[in-house]
Coordinates of C-alpha atoms and ligand atoms in Angstrom, one line a residue:
X27 CA 17.6 8.0 -28.4
X28 CA 17.3 4.4 -27.0
X29 CA 14.1 2.6 -26.6
X30 CA 12.6 2.6 -23.1
X31 CA 12.5 -0.9 -21.6
X32 CA 8.9 -1.9 -21.0
X33 CA 8.0 -2.0 -17.3
X34 CA 5.0 -4.2 -17.7
X35 CA 4.0 -7.1 -20.0
X36 CA 1.0 -5.1 -21.3
X37 CA 1.1 -5.1 -25.1
X38 CA 0.2 -1.6 -26.2
X39 CA -0.8 -2.7 -29.6
X40 CA -3.6 -4.7 -27.9
X41 CA -4.6 -1.8 -25.6
X42 CA -8.3 -2.1 -26.5
X43 CA -8.4 -5.6 -24.8
X44 CA -7.4 -4.4 -21.4
X45 CA -10.9 -3.5 -20.2
X46 CA -10.2 -4.1 -16.6
X47 CA -7.0 -2.1 -16.3
X48 CA -7.9 1.3 -14.7
X49 CA -6.6 4.4 -16.4
X50 CA -8.9 7.0 -14.7
X51 CA -7.9 8.7 -11.4
X52 CA -11.3 8.0 -9.8
X53 CA -11.4 4.4 -8.9
X54 CA -15.1 3.3 -8.5
X55 CA -14.8 -0.3 -7.2
X56 CA -18.0 -2.2 -6.7
X57 CA -16.8 -4.3 -3.8
X58 CA -13.6 -5.6 -2.1
X59 CA -12.1 -8.7 -3.7
X60 CA -12.5 -11.3 -1.0
X61 CA -11.4 -14.2 -3.2
X62 CA -8.6 -16.7 -2.4
X63 CA -6.8 -16.2 0.9
X64 CA -7.6 -12.5 1.2
X65 CA -9.2 -11.5 4.5
X66 CA -10.9 -8.3 5.3
X67 CA -10.6 -9.0 9.0
X68 CA -7.3 -7.1 9.6
X69 CA -8.2 -3.5 10.6
X70 CA -6.8 -1.2 8.0
X71 CA -5.9 -3.5 5.2
X72 CA -6.4 -2.2 1.7
X73 CA -8.5 -3.7 -1.0
X74 CA -6.6 -6.2 -3.2
X75 CA -7.6 -4.3 -6.3
X76 CA -5.0 -1.6 -5.4
X77 CA -1.8 -3.7 -5.5
X78 CA -3.4 -5.8 -8.3
X79 CA -3.8 -2.8 -10.6
X80 CA -0.5 -1.2 -9.6
X81 CA 1.5 -4.4 -10.3
X82 CA -0.2 -5.2 -13.5
X83 CA 0.5 -1.8 -14.9
X84 CA 3.9 -1.2 -13.6
X85 CA 5.7 -4.5 -13.1
X86 CA 6.2 -7.7 -15.1
X87 CA 5.9 -11.4 -14.1
X88 CA 9.1 -12.4 -12.3
X89 CA 9.7 -8.9 -10.9
X90 CA 10.1 -8.1 -7.2
X91 CA 7.7 -5.9 -5.2
X92 CA 8.5 -4.8 -1.6
X93 CA 5.8 -3.7 0.8
X94 CA 7.3 -1.9 3.9
X95 CA 4.0 -1.9 5.8
X96 CA 2.8 -5.4 5.0
X97 CA -0.2 -5.8 7.4
X98 CA -2.1 -8.9 6.5
X99 CA -0.1 -9.3 3.3
X100 CA -2.6 -8.2 0.7
X101 CA 0.3 -7.2 -1.6
X102 CA 2.1 -10.5 -1.1
X103 CA -1.0 -12.5 -1.9
X104 CA -1.7 -10.5 -5.1
X105 CA 2.0 -10.7 -6.1
X106 CA 2.0 -14.6 -6.1
X107 CA -1.3 -14.7 -7.9
X108 CA 0.2 -12.5 -10.6
X109 CA 3.6 -14.3 -10.7
X110 CA 5.6 -11.5 -9.0
X111 CA 8.0 -12.1 -6.1
X112 CA 7.4 -10.1 -3.0
X113 CA 8.9 -9.2 0.4
X114 CA 6.7 -7.7 3.1
X115 CA 7.8 -6.1 6.4
X116 CA 5.7 -5.4 9.4
X117 CA 6.5 -4.4 13.0
X118 CA 3.7 -6.6 14.2
X119 CA 5.3 -10.0 14.7
X120 CA 2.1 -12.1 14.8
X121 CA 1.3 -11.1 11.2
X122 CA 4.3 -13.0 9.8
X123 CA 2.9 -16.5 10.6
X124 CA -0.5 -15.4 9.4
X125 CA 0.9 -14.1 6.1
X126 CA 3.2 -17.2 5.7
X127 CA 0.3 -19.7 5.7
X128 CA -1.9 -17.5 3.6
X129 CA 0.8 -17.2 0.9
X130 CA 1.3 -21.0 1.1
X131 CA -2.4 -21.6 0.6
X132 CA -2.8 -19.1 -2.2
X133 CA -2.7 -20.2 -5.8
X134 CA 0.5 -18.8 -7.2
X135 CA 1.4 -18.3 -10.9
X136 CA 4.8 -19.5 -11.8
X137 CA 7.3 -20.6 -9.2
X138 CA 7.4 -17.3 -7.3
X139 CA 7.9 -16.7 -3.6
X140 CA 6.5 -14.0 -1.2
X141 CA 8.4 -13.7 2.1
X142 CA 7.1 -11.8 5.2
X143 CA 9.6 -10.4 7.6
X144 CA 9.2 -8.9 11.1
X145 CA 10.9 -5.5 11.4
X146 CA 10.7 -1.8 12.0
X147 CA 10.9 -0.2 8.5
X148 CA 12.4 3.0 9.9
X149 CA 15.6 1.1 11.0
X150 CA 18.7 0.3 8.9
X151 CA 18.9 -3.2 10.5
X152 CA 15.5 -4.0 8.9
X153 CA 16.9 -2.9 5.6
X154 CA 19.8 -5.3 6.0
X155 CA 17.3 -8.1 6.6
X156 CA 15.4 -7.1 3.4
X157 CA 18.6 -7.0 1.4
X158 CA 19.6 -10.5 2.6
X159 CA 16.1 -11.8 1.7
X160 CA 16.6 -10.2 -1.7
X161 CA 19.9 -12.0 -2.1
X162 CA 18.3 -15.3 -1.2
X163 CA 15.8 -14.6 -4.0
X164 CA 18.6 -13.5 -6.3
X165 CA 17.5 -9.9 -6.7
X166 CA 19.8 -6.9 -6.4
X167 CA 16.9 -4.4 -6.9
X168 CA 13.2 -4.3 -6.6
X169 CA 10.8 -3.2 -9.4
X170 CA 8.2 -1.6 -7.1
X171 CA 7.8 -0.3 -3.6
X172 CA 4.4 -0.2 -2.0
X173 CA 3.8 1.9 1.1
X174 CA 0.5 1.8 3.0
X175 CA 1.4 3.3 6.3
X176 CA -0.9 3.8 9.3
X177 CA -3.0 7.0 8.9
X178 CA -1.1 8.5 11.8
X179 CA -3.0 7.8 15.0
X180 CA -6.5 7.0 13.8
X181 CA -6.1 3.3 14.2
X182 CA -3.5 2.1 16.7
X183 CA -1.9 -1.1 15.4
X184 CA 0.4 -2.0 18.2
X185 CA 1.8 -0.7 21.5
X186 CA 5.3 -0.7 20.0
X187 CA 6.6 2.9 20.3
X188 CA 8.2 2.6 16.9
X189 CA 4.8 1.8 15.2
X190 CA 4.1 4.8 13.1
X191 CA 0.5 4.9 14.5
X192 CA 2.1 5.7 17.9
X193 CA 4.1 8.7 16.7
X194 CA 3.4 11.4 19.3
X195 CA 2.9 14.2 16.8
X196 CA 2.0 14.6 13.2
X197 CA 5.5 16.0 12.4
X198 CA 7.1 13.0 14.0
X199 CA 4.8 10.7 12.0
X200 CA 5.8 12.4 8.8
X201 CA 9.5 12.4 9.7
X202 CA 9.4 8.6 10.4
X203 CA 7.5 8.0 7.2
X204 CA 10.1 9.9 5.3
X205 CA 12.8 7.9 7.0
X206 CA 11.2 4.7 5.6
X207 CA 11.1 6.2 2.1
X208 CA 14.8 7.3 2.3
X209 CA 15.8 3.8 3.5
X210 CA 14.0 1.8 0.9
X211 CA 14.6 4.0 -2.1
X212 CA 18.1 2.7 -2.9
X213 CA 16.5 -0.8 -3.3
X214 CA 14.3 0.4 -6.1
X215 CA 15.4 0.1 -9.7
X216 CA 15.8 3.4 -11.5
X217 CA 12.7 4.6 -13.3
X218 CA 10.4 2.3 -11.3
X219 CA 7.3 3.1 -9.2
X220 CA 6.7 3.8 -5.5
X221 CA 3.0 3.4 -4.8
X222 CA 1.8 5.4 -1.7
X223 CA -1.6 4.4 -0.3
X224 CA -3.0 6.4 2.6
X225 CA -6.2 8.1 3.8
X226 CA -6.6 11.5 5.3
X227 CA -7.9 12.2 8.8
X228 CA -10.3 14.5 10.4
X229 CA -9.5 15.5 14.0
X230 CA -10.4 18.4 16.3
X231 CA -12.6 20.1 13.7
X232 CA -9.8 20.1 11.1
X233 CA -9.2 18.1 7.9
X234 CA -5.7 16.8 7.9
X235 CA -4.6 15.9 4.3
X236 CA -2.2 13.1 5.2
X237 CA -2.2 12.1 1.5
X238 CA -0.7 15.3 0.4
X239 CA 1.6 15.6 3.3
X240 CA 3.1 12.1 2.9
X241 CA 3.3 12.7 -0.9
X242 CA 5.4 15.8 -0.4
X243 CA 7.8 13.7 1.8
X244 CA 8.1 11.1 -1.0
X245 CA 8.8 13.9 -3.5
X246 CA 11.5 15.3 -1.2
X247 CA 13.3 12.0 -1.6
X248 CA 13.7 12.5 -5.4
X249 CA 10.5 11.1 -6.9
X250 CA 8.2 12.8 -9.4
X251 CA 4.5 12.5 -9.1
X252 CA 2.8 10.5 -11.9
X253 CA -0.8 10.3 -10.6
X254 CA -3.1 10.9 -7.8
X255 CA -6.0 8.4 -7.5
X256 CA -9.1 8.4 -5.3
X257 CA -11.0 5.3 -4.7
X258 CA -14.6 4.7 -3.7
X259 CA -16.0 1.3 -2.7
X260 CA -19.8 1.3 -3.2
X261 CA -20.2 -1.6 -0.8
X262 CA -18.7 0.3 2.1
X263 CA -21.3 3.0 1.9
X264 CA -24.0 0.9 3.6
X265 CA -21.6 -0.7 6.1
X266 CA -22.8 -0.8 9.7
X267 CA -24.6 2.5 9.5
X268 CA -21.2 4.2 8.9
X269 CA -22.5 6.1 5.9
X270 CA -25.2 7.8 7.9
X271 CA -22.8 8.6 10.7
X272 CA -20.4 10.2 8.4
X273 CA -23.1 12.1 6.5
X274 CA -24.3 13.4 9.9
X275 CA -20.8 14.5 10.9
X276 CA -20.1 16.1 7.5
X277 CA -23.3 18.1 7.6
X278 CA -22.8 19.1 11.3
X279 CA -19.1 20.0 11.0
X280 CA -19.0 21.6 7.5
X281 CA -16.7 19.2 5.5
X282 CA -17.0 16.8 2.6
X283 CA -16.4 13.1 2.8
X284 CA -13.8 11.7 0.5
Ligands
SAM301 C1 -2.4 0.4 7.0 S1 -1.7 -1.1 7.6 C2 -1.2 -1.9 6.1 C3 -2.2 -2.9 5.7 C4 -1.8 -3.7 4.5 N1 -1.7 -2.9 3.3 C5 -2.8 -4.8 4.2 O1 -3.5 -4.8 3.2 O2 -3.0 -5.7 5.1 C6 -0.2 -0.4 8.3 C7 0.8 -1.5 8.8 O3 2.0 -0.8 9.2 C8 2.6 -1.5 10.3 N2 3.6 -0.6 10.8 C9 3.5 0.5 11.6 N3 4.6 1.0 11.9 C10 5.6 0.3 11.3 C11 7.0 0.3 11.2 N4 7.7 1.2 11.9 N5 7.6 -0.7 10.5 C12 6.9 -1.6 9.9 N6 5.6 -1.7 9.9 C13 4.9 -0.8 10.6 C14 1.4 -1.8 11.2 O4 1.6 -2.9 12.0 C15 0.3 -2.1 10.1 O5 0.1 -3.5 10.0

């Protein structure tokens, strides 16, 4: 049996030193990392700790990470900080300029690049754009895919009909999401990780487990599930009275808040 090539630069013989690498499935994060060029202003961006943890565990410096729903570029900023290359795609064109200057201003480790692209990730033309960007960076494959799609229609990102948050039905949303997984999968190196980040929604008196539903679509595309993590940010709990509002809703409508 051959040796498995390491997918990160963590040295397992020094495992006791990696205090800040999370190995539990419940992620209790004190607060959002707002350092450097990160901005919490964009509605629906994820906390930088998510791509940071994923990249440190499952990629090496010099690897390439692709984010098909880039948003404000949290993944791209974390990638350059950690010395990984990155390509981000978003249907919202104004984000590209935003992400470009943020990446330029961010302190990067090594001589890596992070390139934002405008495109509809459900479309083969976008994939061609991603491939030619990979060529320009001299990569034939990526070492990680990160997908943080809209949570169906709970936040509308754009009027563009192809924006996943405008999918008319839940089934249509899931079909389009799966289309993205199917398109990007051939770019991923064998044995590497796809990181899916999504929240559930609660609508018309019913809990809609978008996390499980999208996860099943990813599995249908040939992936195996390695972990399921739930995060909680303590600082959000007091935010703008939201905690009380959700507690009220939960008690009134008989559900639990994740
Ligand atoms: C939840 S946000 C991602 C936020 C990102 N992780 C960040 O930290 O900023 C989802 C993003 O998907 C984009 N989007 C929606 N439909 C898309 C599509 N068909 N192709 C590419 N991007 C899309 C939206 O414009 C939005 O910026």
